[in-house]
PDB file of C-alpha atoms in Angstrom:
ATOM      1  CA  ALA O  61     -13.841 -42.403  21.948  1.00 63.00           C
ATOM      2  CA  GLN O  62     -17.598 -42.876  21.276  1.00 67.00           C
ATOM      3  CA  LYS O  63     -18.777 -41.369  18.064  1.00 89.00           C
ATOM      4  CA  ILE O  64     -21.926 -40.937  16.046  1.00 94.00           C
ATOM      5  CA  THR O  65     -22.018 -40.083  12.505  1.00 95.00           C
ATOM      6  CA  GLN O  66     -25.218 -38.669  10.694  1.00 96.00           C
ATOM      7  CA  THR O  67     -24.185 -38.316   6.960  1.00 94.00           C
ATOM      8  CA  GLN O  68     -27.305 -36.849   5.534  1.00 95.00           C
ATOM      9  CA  PRO O  69     -27.223 -32.883   6.541  1.00 92.00           C
ATOM     10  CA  GLY O  70     -30.596 -33.049   4.694  1.00 95.00           C
ATOM     11  CA  MET O  71     -33.491 -35.306   3.300  1.00 96.00           C
ATOM     12  CA  PHE O  72     -36.661 -34.724   1.353  1.00 96.00           C
ATOM     13  CA  VAL O  73     -39.659 -36.852   1.234  1.00 97.00           C
ATOM     14  CA  GLN O  74     -43.170 -36.600   0.080  1.00 97.00           C
ATOM     15  CA  GLU O  75     -46.237 -37.008   2.427  1.00 97.00           C
ATOM     16  CA  LYS O  76     -47.264 -40.257   3.284  1.00 96.00           C
ATOM     17  CA  GLU O  77     -43.774 -41.763   1.785  1.00 97.00           C
ATOM     18  CA  ALA O  78     -41.409 -43.818   4.215  1.00 97.00           C
ATOM     19  CA  VAL O  79     -38.047 -42.262   4.804  1.00 97.00           C
ATOM     20  CA  THR O  80     -34.933 -43.614   6.438  1.00 98.00           C
ATOM     21  CA  LEU O  81     -32.631 -41.482   8.327  1.00 98.00           C
ATOM     22  CA  ASP O  82     -28.905 -42.800   8.610  1.00 98.00           C
ATOM     23  CA  CYS O  83     -26.940 -42.974  11.535  1.00 97.00           C
ATOM     24  CA  THR O  84     -23.538 -45.257  12.342  1.00 97.00           C
ATOM     25  CA  TYR O  85     -22.071 -45.144  15.608  1.00 95.00           C
ATOM     26  CA  ASP O  86     -18.478 -46.107  16.938  1.00 92.00           C
ATOM     27  CA  THR O  87     -18.044 -48.012  20.302  1.00 87.00           C
ATOM     28  CA  SER O  88     -16.114 -50.620  21.689  1.00 84.00           C
ATOM     29  CA  ASP O  89     -18.287 -51.260  24.705  1.00 82.00           C
ATOM     30  CA  GLN O  90     -20.458 -54.227  24.487  1.00 83.00           C
ATOM     31  CA  SER O  91     -23.486 -52.580  26.157  1.00 82.00           C
ATOM     32  CA  TYR O  92     -24.828 -49.324  25.176  1.00 85.00           C
ATOM     33  CA  GLY O  93     -27.659 -47.676  24.063  1.00 87.00           C
ATOM     34  CA  LEU O  94     -28.993 -45.709  21.049  1.00 92.00           C
ATOM     35  CA  PHE O  95     -31.682 -43.133  20.718  1.00 94.00           C
ATOM     36  CA  TRP O  96     -33.464 -40.855  18.373  1.00 96.00           C
ATOM     37  CA  TYR O  97     -34.531 -37.249  19.125  1.00 96.00           C
ATOM     38  CA  LYS O  98     -36.533 -35.019  17.019  1.00 97.00           C
ATOM     39  CA  GLN O  99     -35.974 -31.404  17.353  1.00 96.00           C
ATOM     40  CA  PRO O 100     -38.804 -28.947  15.493  1.00 94.00           C
ATOM     41  CA  SER O 101     -37.729 -25.466  14.814  1.00 90.00           C
ATOM     42  CA  SER O 102     -39.191 -24.375  18.332  1.00 87.00           C
ATOM     43  CA  GLY O 103     -35.898 -26.049  19.782  1.00 87.00           C
ATOM     44  CA  GLU O 104     -37.308 -28.727  22.082  1.00 88.00           C
ATOM     45  CA  MET O 105     -35.608 -32.072  21.957  1.00 92.00           C
ATOM     46  CA  ILE O 106     -38.600 -34.992  21.376  1.00 94.00           C
ATOM     47  CA  PHE O 107     -37.514 -38.366  22.468  1.00 92.00           C
ATOM     48  CA  LEU O 108     -38.530 -40.643  19.407  1.00 95.00           C
ATOM     49  CA  ILE O 109     -37.527 -44.195  20.228  1.00 93.00           C
ATOM     50  CA  TYR O 110     -34.694 -46.304  22.031  1.00 91.00           C
ATOM     51  CA  GLN O 111     -32.760 -49.083  21.138  1.00 91.00           C
ATOM     52  CA  GLY O 112     -30.475 -51.358  23.479  1.00 87.00           C
ATOM     53  CA  SER O 113     -27.551 -53.255  22.101  1.00 87.00           C
ATOM     54  CA  TYR O 114     -28.958 -56.628  23.705  1.00 86.00           C
ATOM     55  CA  ASP O 115     -32.381 -55.828  22.295  1.00 85.00           C
ATOM     56  CA  GLU O 116     -33.132 -58.779  20.161  1.00 84.00           C
ATOM     57  CA  GLN O 117     -35.646 -57.019  18.349  1.00 91.00           C
ATOM     58  CA  ASN O 118     -35.656 -53.765  16.505  1.00 93.00           C
ATOM     59  CA  ALA O 119     -37.464 -51.057  18.473  1.00 93.00           C
ATOM     60  CA  THR O 120     -40.701 -49.650  16.990  1.00 95.00           C
ATOM     61  CA  GLU O 121     -43.132 -46.759  18.260  1.00 94.00           C
ATOM     62  CA  GLY O 122     -45.867 -46.060  15.905  1.00 96.00           C
ATOM     63  CA  ARG O 123     -44.454 -44.752  12.756  1.00 97.00           C
ATOM     64  CA  TYR O 124     -41.151 -44.791  13.880  1.00 97.00           C
ATOM     65  CA  SER O 125     -39.029 -47.895  13.929  1.00 97.00           C
ATOM     66  CA  LEU O 126     -35.377 -48.637  14.245  1.00 96.00           C
ATOM     67  CA  ASN O 127     -33.261 -50.594  11.834  1.00 95.00           C
ATOM     68  CA  PHE O 128     -30.402 -51.611  13.986  1.00 95.00           C
ATOM     69  CA  GLN O 129     -27.672 -53.535  12.694  1.00 94.00           C
ATOM     70  CA  LYS O 130     -25.262 -54.530  15.312  1.00 92.00           C
ATOM     71  CA  ALA O 131     -22.647 -55.865  13.175  1.00 92.00           C
ATOM     72  CA  ARG O 132     -22.343 -52.811  10.600  1.00 94.00           C
ATOM     73  CA  LYS O 133     -22.756 -50.296  13.697  1.00 94.00           C
ATOM     74  CA  SER O 134     -25.594 -48.707  12.388  1.00 96.00           C
ATOM     75  CA  ALA O 135     -29.257 -47.600  13.700  1.00 97.00           C
ATOM     76  CA  ASN O 136     -30.963 -46.093  11.224  1.00 97.00           C
ATOM     77  CA  LEU O 137     -34.540 -44.314  11.919  1.00 98.00           C
ATOM     78  CA  VAL O 138     -37.206 -45.258   9.499  1.00 98.00           C
ATOM     79  CA  ILE O 139     -40.497 -43.101   9.487  1.00 97.00           C
ATOM     80  CA  SER O 140     -43.206 -44.599   7.865  1.00 95.00           C
ATOM     81  CA  ALA O 141     -46.041 -42.600   6.103  1.00 95.00           C
ATOM     82  CA  SER O 142     -44.437 -39.276   6.231  1.00 97.00           C
ATOM     83  CA  GLN O 143     -46.634 -35.922   7.508  1.00 97.00           C
ATOM     84  CA  LEU O 144     -45.844 -32.229   7.188  1.00 97.00           C
ATOM     85  CA  GLY O 145     -45.550 -32.278  10.656  1.00 96.00           C
ATOM     86  CA  ASP O 146     -42.438 -34.558  10.668  1.00 97.00           C
ATOM     87  CA  SER O 147     -40.237 -31.817   9.018  1.00 97.00           C
ATOM     88  CA  ALA O 148     -37.563 -30.958  11.618  1.00 97.00           C
ATOM     89  CA  MET O 149     -33.947 -31.921  12.716  1.00 97.00           C
ATOM     90  CA  TYR O 150     -33.499 -35.576  13.716  1.00 98.00           C
ATOM     91  CA  PHE O 151     -30.442 -36.498  15.846  1.00 97.00           C
ATOM     92  CA  CYS O 152     -29.330 -39.938  16.734  1.00 97.00           C
ATOM     93  CA  ALA O 153     -27.458 -39.973  20.127  1.00 95.00           C
ATOM     94  CA  MET O 154     -25.522 -42.730  22.173  1.00 92.00           C
ATOM     95  CA  ARG O 155     -25.642 -43.199  25.878  1.00 83.00           C
ATOM     96  CA  ASP O 156     -22.102 -42.421  26.947  1.00 67.00           C
ATOM     97  CA  PRO O 157     -20.752 -44.998  28.700  1.00 60.00           C
ATOM     98  CA  ASN O 158     -17.591 -42.796  29.837  1.00 59.00           C
ATOM     99  CA  GLN O 159     -20.040 -40.528  31.767  1.00 56.00           C
ATOM    100  CA  ALA O 160     -21.265 -42.326  34.586  1.00 55.00           C
ATOM    101  CA  GLY O 161     -24.615 -40.264  34.549  1.00 57.00           C
ATOM    102  CA  THR O 162     -25.411 -41.666  31.091  1.00 70.00           C
ATOM    103  CA  ALA O 163     -24.884 -38.420  29.201  1.00 82.00           C
ATOM    104  CA  LEU O 164     -25.916 -38.520  25.632  1.00 88.00           C
ATOM    105  CA  ILE O 165     -23.704 -37.937  22.531  1.00 90.00           C
ATOM    106  CA  PHE O 166     -25.408 -36.659  19.864  1.00 94.00           C
ATOM    107  CA  GLY O 167     -24.786 -36.865  15.982  1.00 95.00           C
ATOM    108  CA  LYS O 168     -24.631 -33.450  13.842  1.00 94.00           C
ATOM    109  CA  GLY O 169     -28.259 -34.409  12.811  1.00 96.00           C
ATOM    110  CA  THR O 170     -30.529 -34.453   9.766  1.00 97.00           C
ATOM    111  CA  THR O 171     -33.137 -32.088   8.403  1.00 97.00           C
ATOM    112  CA  LEU O 172     -36.219 -33.570   7.265  1.00 98.00           C
ATOM    113  CA  SER O 173     -38.284 -31.745   4.882  1.00 97.00           C
ATOM    114  CA  VAL O 174     -41.728 -33.371   4.087  1.00 97.00           C
ATOM    115  CA  SER O 175     -43.489 -31.589   1.282  1.00 96.00           C
ATOM    116  CA  SER O 176     -47.168 -32.022   0.184  1.00 93.00           C
TER     117      SER O 176
ATOM    118  CA  ASP U 212     -46.683 -34.384  34.008  1.00 56.00           C
ATOM    119  CA  THR U 213     -45.935 -30.789  32.693  1.00 77.00           C
ATOM    120  CA  GLY U 214     -42.798 -31.548  31.355  1.00 92.00           C
ATOM    121  CA  VAL U 215     -39.247 -29.841  31.473  1.00 95.00           C
ATOM    122  CA  SER U 216     -39.359 -26.162  31.755  1.00 96.00           C
ATOM    123  CA  GLN U 217     -36.620 -23.512  31.283  1.00 97.00           C
ATOM    124  CA  ASP U 218     -36.502 -19.965  32.113  1.00 97.00           C
ATOM    125  CA  PRO U 219     -35.883 -17.714  30.245  1.00 97.00           C
ATOM    126  CA  ARG U 220     -36.539 -18.781  26.753  1.00 96.00           C
ATOM    127  CA  HIS U 221     -34.209 -16.222  25.402  1.00 97.00           C
ATOM    128  CA  LYS U 222     -31.581 -14.012  26.957  1.00 98.00           C
ATOM    129  CA  ILE U 223     -29.673 -11.421  25.085  1.00 98.00           C
ATOM    130  CA  THR U 224     -26.515  -9.988  27.202  1.00 98.00           C
ATOM    131  CA  LYS U 225     -23.463  -8.191  26.585  1.00 97.00           C
ATOM    132  CA  ARG U 226     -20.101  -9.673  26.624  1.00 97.00           C
ATOM    133  CA  GLY U 227     -18.631  -9.539  30.412  1.00 97.00           C
ATOM    134  CA  GLN U 228     -22.160  -9.819  31.967  1.00 98.00           C
ATOM    135  CA  ASN U 229     -22.989 -12.764  33.927  1.00 98.00           C
ATOM    136  CA  VAL U 230     -26.116 -14.701  33.174  1.00 98.00           C
ATOM    137  CA  THR U 231     -28.246 -17.455  35.060  1.00 98.00           C
ATOM    138  CA  PHE U 232     -30.786 -19.962  33.729  1.00 98.00           C
ATOM    139  CA  ARG U 233     -33.353 -21.891  35.495  1.00 98.00           C
ATOM    140  CA  CYS U 234     -34.447 -25.435  34.804  1.00 98.00           C
ATOM    141  CA  ASP U 235     -37.500 -27.054  36.292  1.00 97.00           C
ATOM    142  CA  PRO U 236     -37.570 -31.076  35.916  1.00 96.00           C
ATOM    143  CA  ILE U 237     -40.168 -33.280  35.698  1.00 93.00           C
ATOM    144  CA  SER U 238     -41.384 -33.734  39.095  1.00 91.00           C
ATOM    145  CA  GLU U 239     -40.150 -37.265  40.047  1.00 87.00           C
ATOM    146  CA  HIS U 240     -36.869 -37.382  37.957  1.00 90.00           C
ATOM    147  CA  ASN U 241     -33.761 -37.676  40.115  1.00 90.00           C
ATOM    148  CA  ARG U 242     -31.239 -36.843  37.208  1.00 91.00           C
ATOM    149  CA  LEU U 243     -30.897 -33.506  35.737  1.00 94.00           C
ATOM    150  CA  TYR U 244     -28.580 -32.781  32.584  1.00 94.00           C
ATOM    151  CA  TRP U 245     -27.425 -29.485  31.112  1.00 96.00           C
ATOM    152  CA  TYR U 246     -26.393 -29.498  27.521  1.00 96.00           C
ATOM    153  CA  ARG U 247     -25.043 -26.893  25.192  1.00 96.00           C
ATOM    154  CA  GLN U 248     -26.170 -26.781  21.332  1.00 96.00           C
ATOM    155  CA  THR U 249     -24.406 -24.433  18.859  1.00 95.00           C
ATOM    156  CA  LEU U 250     -25.828 -23.814  15.419  1.00 90.00           C
ATOM    157  CA  GLY U 251     -25.660 -26.853  13.188  1.00 87.00           C
ATOM    158  CA  GLN U 252     -24.628 -29.249  15.828  1.00 92.00           C
ATOM    159  CA  GLY U 253     -26.005 -31.455  18.199  1.00 94.00           C
ATOM    160  CA  PRO U 254     -26.083 -31.002  22.004  1.00 94.00           C
ATOM    161  CA  GLU U 255     -22.944 -31.420  23.840  1.00 94.00           C
ATOM    162  CA  PHE U 256     -22.979 -32.607  27.669  1.00 92.00           C
ATOM    163  CA  LEU U 257     -22.094 -30.200  30.234  1.00 94.00           C
ATOM    164  CA  THR U 258     -22.989 -31.654  33.633  1.00 94.00           C
ATOM    165  CA  TYR U 259     -25.439 -33.574  35.304  1.00 91.00           C
ATOM    166  CA  PHE U 260     -27.076 -33.970  38.812  1.00 93.00           C
ATOM    167  CA  GLN U 261     -28.323 -37.130  40.680  1.00 90.00           C
ATOM    168  CA  ASN U 262     -30.716 -35.343  43.128  1.00 91.00           C
ATOM    169  CA  GLU U 263     -28.661 -32.581  44.770  1.00 92.00           C
ATOM    170  CA  ALA U 264     -25.093 -33.933  44.032  1.00 92.00           C
ATOM    171  CA  GLN U 265     -23.342 -32.714  40.893  1.00 91.00           C
ATOM    172  CA  LEU U 266     -21.733 -36.194  39.738  1.00 87.00           C
ATOM    173  CA  GLU U 267     -20.312 -35.230  36.529  1.00 86.00           C
ATOM    174  CA  LYS U 268     -18.536 -32.290  34.684  1.00 88.00           C
ATOM    175  CA  SER U 269     -17.790 -31.924  30.981  1.00 88.00           C
ATOM    176  CA  ARG U 270     -14.171 -30.531  29.855  1.00 86.00           C
ATOM    177  CA  LEU U 271     -16.573 -27.881  28.171  1.00 83.00           C
ATOM    178  CA  LEU U 272     -17.543 -26.608  31.413  1.00 86.00           C
ATOM    179  CA  SER U 273     -14.944 -24.011  32.181  1.00 89.00           C
ATOM    180  CA  ASP U 274     -14.251 -22.141  35.619  1.00 93.00           C
ATOM    181  CA  ARG U 275     -16.718 -19.536  34.514  1.00 96.00           C
ATOM    182  CA  PHE U 276     -19.577 -21.984  34.412  1.00 96.00           C
ATOM    183  CA  SER U 277     -21.369 -23.164  37.631  1.00 96.00           C
ATOM    184  CA  ALA U 278     -24.346 -25.299  38.242  1.00 96.00           C
ATOM    185  CA  GLU U 279     -26.467 -26.027  41.200  1.00 96.00           C
ATOM    186  CA  ARG U 280     -29.690 -28.265  42.134  1.00 96.00           C
ATOM    187  CA  PRO U 281     -29.840 -27.168  45.881  1.00 91.00           C
ATOM    188  CA  LYS U 282     -32.955 -29.235  46.990  1.00 87.00           C
ATOM    189  CA  GLY U 283     -32.547 -31.942  44.346  1.00 85.00           C
ATOM    190  CA  SER U 284     -35.463 -30.310  42.328  1.00 91.00           C
ATOM    191  CA  PHE U 285     -34.892 -27.258  40.306  1.00 96.00           C
ATOM    192  CA  SER U 286     -31.366 -26.298  38.708  1.00 97.00           C
ATOM    193  CA  THR U 287     -29.603 -23.206  37.594  1.00 97.00           C
ATOM    194  CA  LEU U 288     -26.802 -22.549  35.393  1.00 98.00           C
ATOM    195  CA  GLU U 289     -24.662 -19.443  35.787  1.00 97.00           C
ATOM    196  CA  ILE U 290     -22.261 -18.175  33.492  1.00 97.00           C
ATOM    197  CA  GLN U 291     -20.100 -15.555  34.494  1.00 97.00           C
ATOM    198  CA  ARG U 292     -18.146 -13.109  32.410  1.00 97.00           C
ATOM    199  CA  THR U 293     -19.749 -13.887  29.482  1.00 97.00           C
ATOM    200  CA  GLU U 294     -17.710 -14.211  25.876  1.00 96.00           C
ATOM    201  CA  GLN U 295     -19.272 -14.471  22.445  1.00 96.00           C
ATOM    202  CA  GLY U 296     -18.365 -17.935  22.428  1.00 95.00           C
ATOM    203  CA  ASP U 297     -20.925 -18.672  25.021  1.00 97.00           C
ATOM    204  CA  SER U 298     -23.726 -18.022  22.468  1.00 97.00           C
ATOM    205  CA  ALA U 299     -25.729 -21.126  22.036  1.00 97.00           C
ATOM    206  CA  MET U 300     -28.875 -23.001  22.957  1.00 97.00           C
ATOM    207  CA  TYR U 301     -28.857 -24.366  26.784  1.00 97.00           C
ATOM    208  CA  LEU U 302     -30.903 -27.336  27.240  1.00 97.00           C
ATOM    209  CA  CYS U 303     -32.004 -28.939  30.042  1.00 97.00           C
ATOM    210  CA  ALA U 304     -32.887 -32.748  30.208  1.00 95.00           C
ATOM    211  CA  SER U 305     -34.386 -34.973  33.266  1.00 93.00           C
ATOM    212  CA  SER U 306     -34.722 -38.604  33.350  1.00 89.00           C
ATOM    213  CA  LEU U 307     -35.837 -41.087  36.226  1.00 85.00           C
ATOM    214  CA  VAL U 308     -33.093 -43.738  36.862  1.00 74.00           C
ATOM    215  CA  PRO U 309     -32.928 -46.641  37.573  1.00 67.00           C
ATOM    216  CA  ARG U 310     -35.723 -47.169  34.824  1.00 63.00           C
ATOM    217  CA  PRO U 311     -35.904 -50.991  33.086  1.00 58.00           C
ATOM    218  CA  ASN U 312     -34.750 -51.108  29.688  1.00 55.00           C
ATOM    219  CA  SER U 313     -34.231 -47.701  28.737  1.00 61.00           C
ATOM    220  CA  TYR U 314     -32.690 -44.275  29.898  1.00 69.00           C
ATOM    221  CA  GLU U 315     -34.508 -41.744  27.752  1.00 83.00           C
ATOM    222  CA  GLN U 316     -33.933 -38.108  28.928  1.00 89.00           C
ATOM    223  CA  TYR U 317     -36.646 -35.693  28.381  1.00 92.00           C
ATOM    224  CA  PHE U 318     -35.931 -32.323  27.162  1.00 94.00           C
ATOM    225  CA  GLY U 319     -37.063 -28.780  27.908  1.00 95.00           C
ATOM    226  CA  PRO U 320     -37.738 -25.923  25.369  1.00 93.00           C
ATOM    227  CA  GLY U 321     -33.914 -24.615  26.017  1.00 95.00           C
ATOM    228  CA  THR U 322     -32.690 -21.261  26.548  1.00 97.00           C
ATOM    229  CA  ARG U 323     -31.078 -19.004  23.722  1.00 96.00           C
ATOM    230  CA  LEU U 324     -28.154 -16.902  24.802  1.00 98.00           C
ATOM    231  CA  THR U 325     -27.118 -14.398  22.561  1.00 98.00           C
ATOM    232  CA  VAL U 326     -23.906 -12.616  23.834  1.00 98.00           C
ATOM    233  CA  THR U 327     -23.347  -9.197  21.946  1.00 96.00           C
TER     234      THR U 327
END
């Protein structure tokens, strides 16, 4: 069964610093996709970044980049130059190939707190 | 593009009552998903629709739960004879598939259900 593990319940960072949020995954499939979502206190899940298993380069979206290490089955999110508005819950997710509709499996999340 | 909307945002009900939630996806999106999120956990997949057809249901979706998407646009999720264990955030997401290179889902703000 596919599984997503986020081992950091909480992370603290100061404004303008970079932070890495860890995510490891377990799958026996060759083709899969990995996502990161941000969930502020308002509750809405905001899509941040996507990495396909066959993508040769690490995905980047503005201040977000994904450190994808396929052999280690890790897909860590790197946020550069943290801002106060980055304080939120962050979820790593994988497309579940057992569900034909590309449903997502989520990890338990990491709470990021950014201080000034 | 107005995003995914959900109604109501909050619902408090007594055990044993029926509740219905509505989701309006992004207009051109053909796939619609329902997830449930309990405190301290990531969202868990419940069911999804491709246009008006319900193509997949999770084991989490007991007989008390039913979902519809009658015209392939908005969807409703009904919970009959609510139990305290149904208290959770119910999230709706939509996506446009196929879409080259990615399968990101766009989430609504969720409906928070409290069963007393």
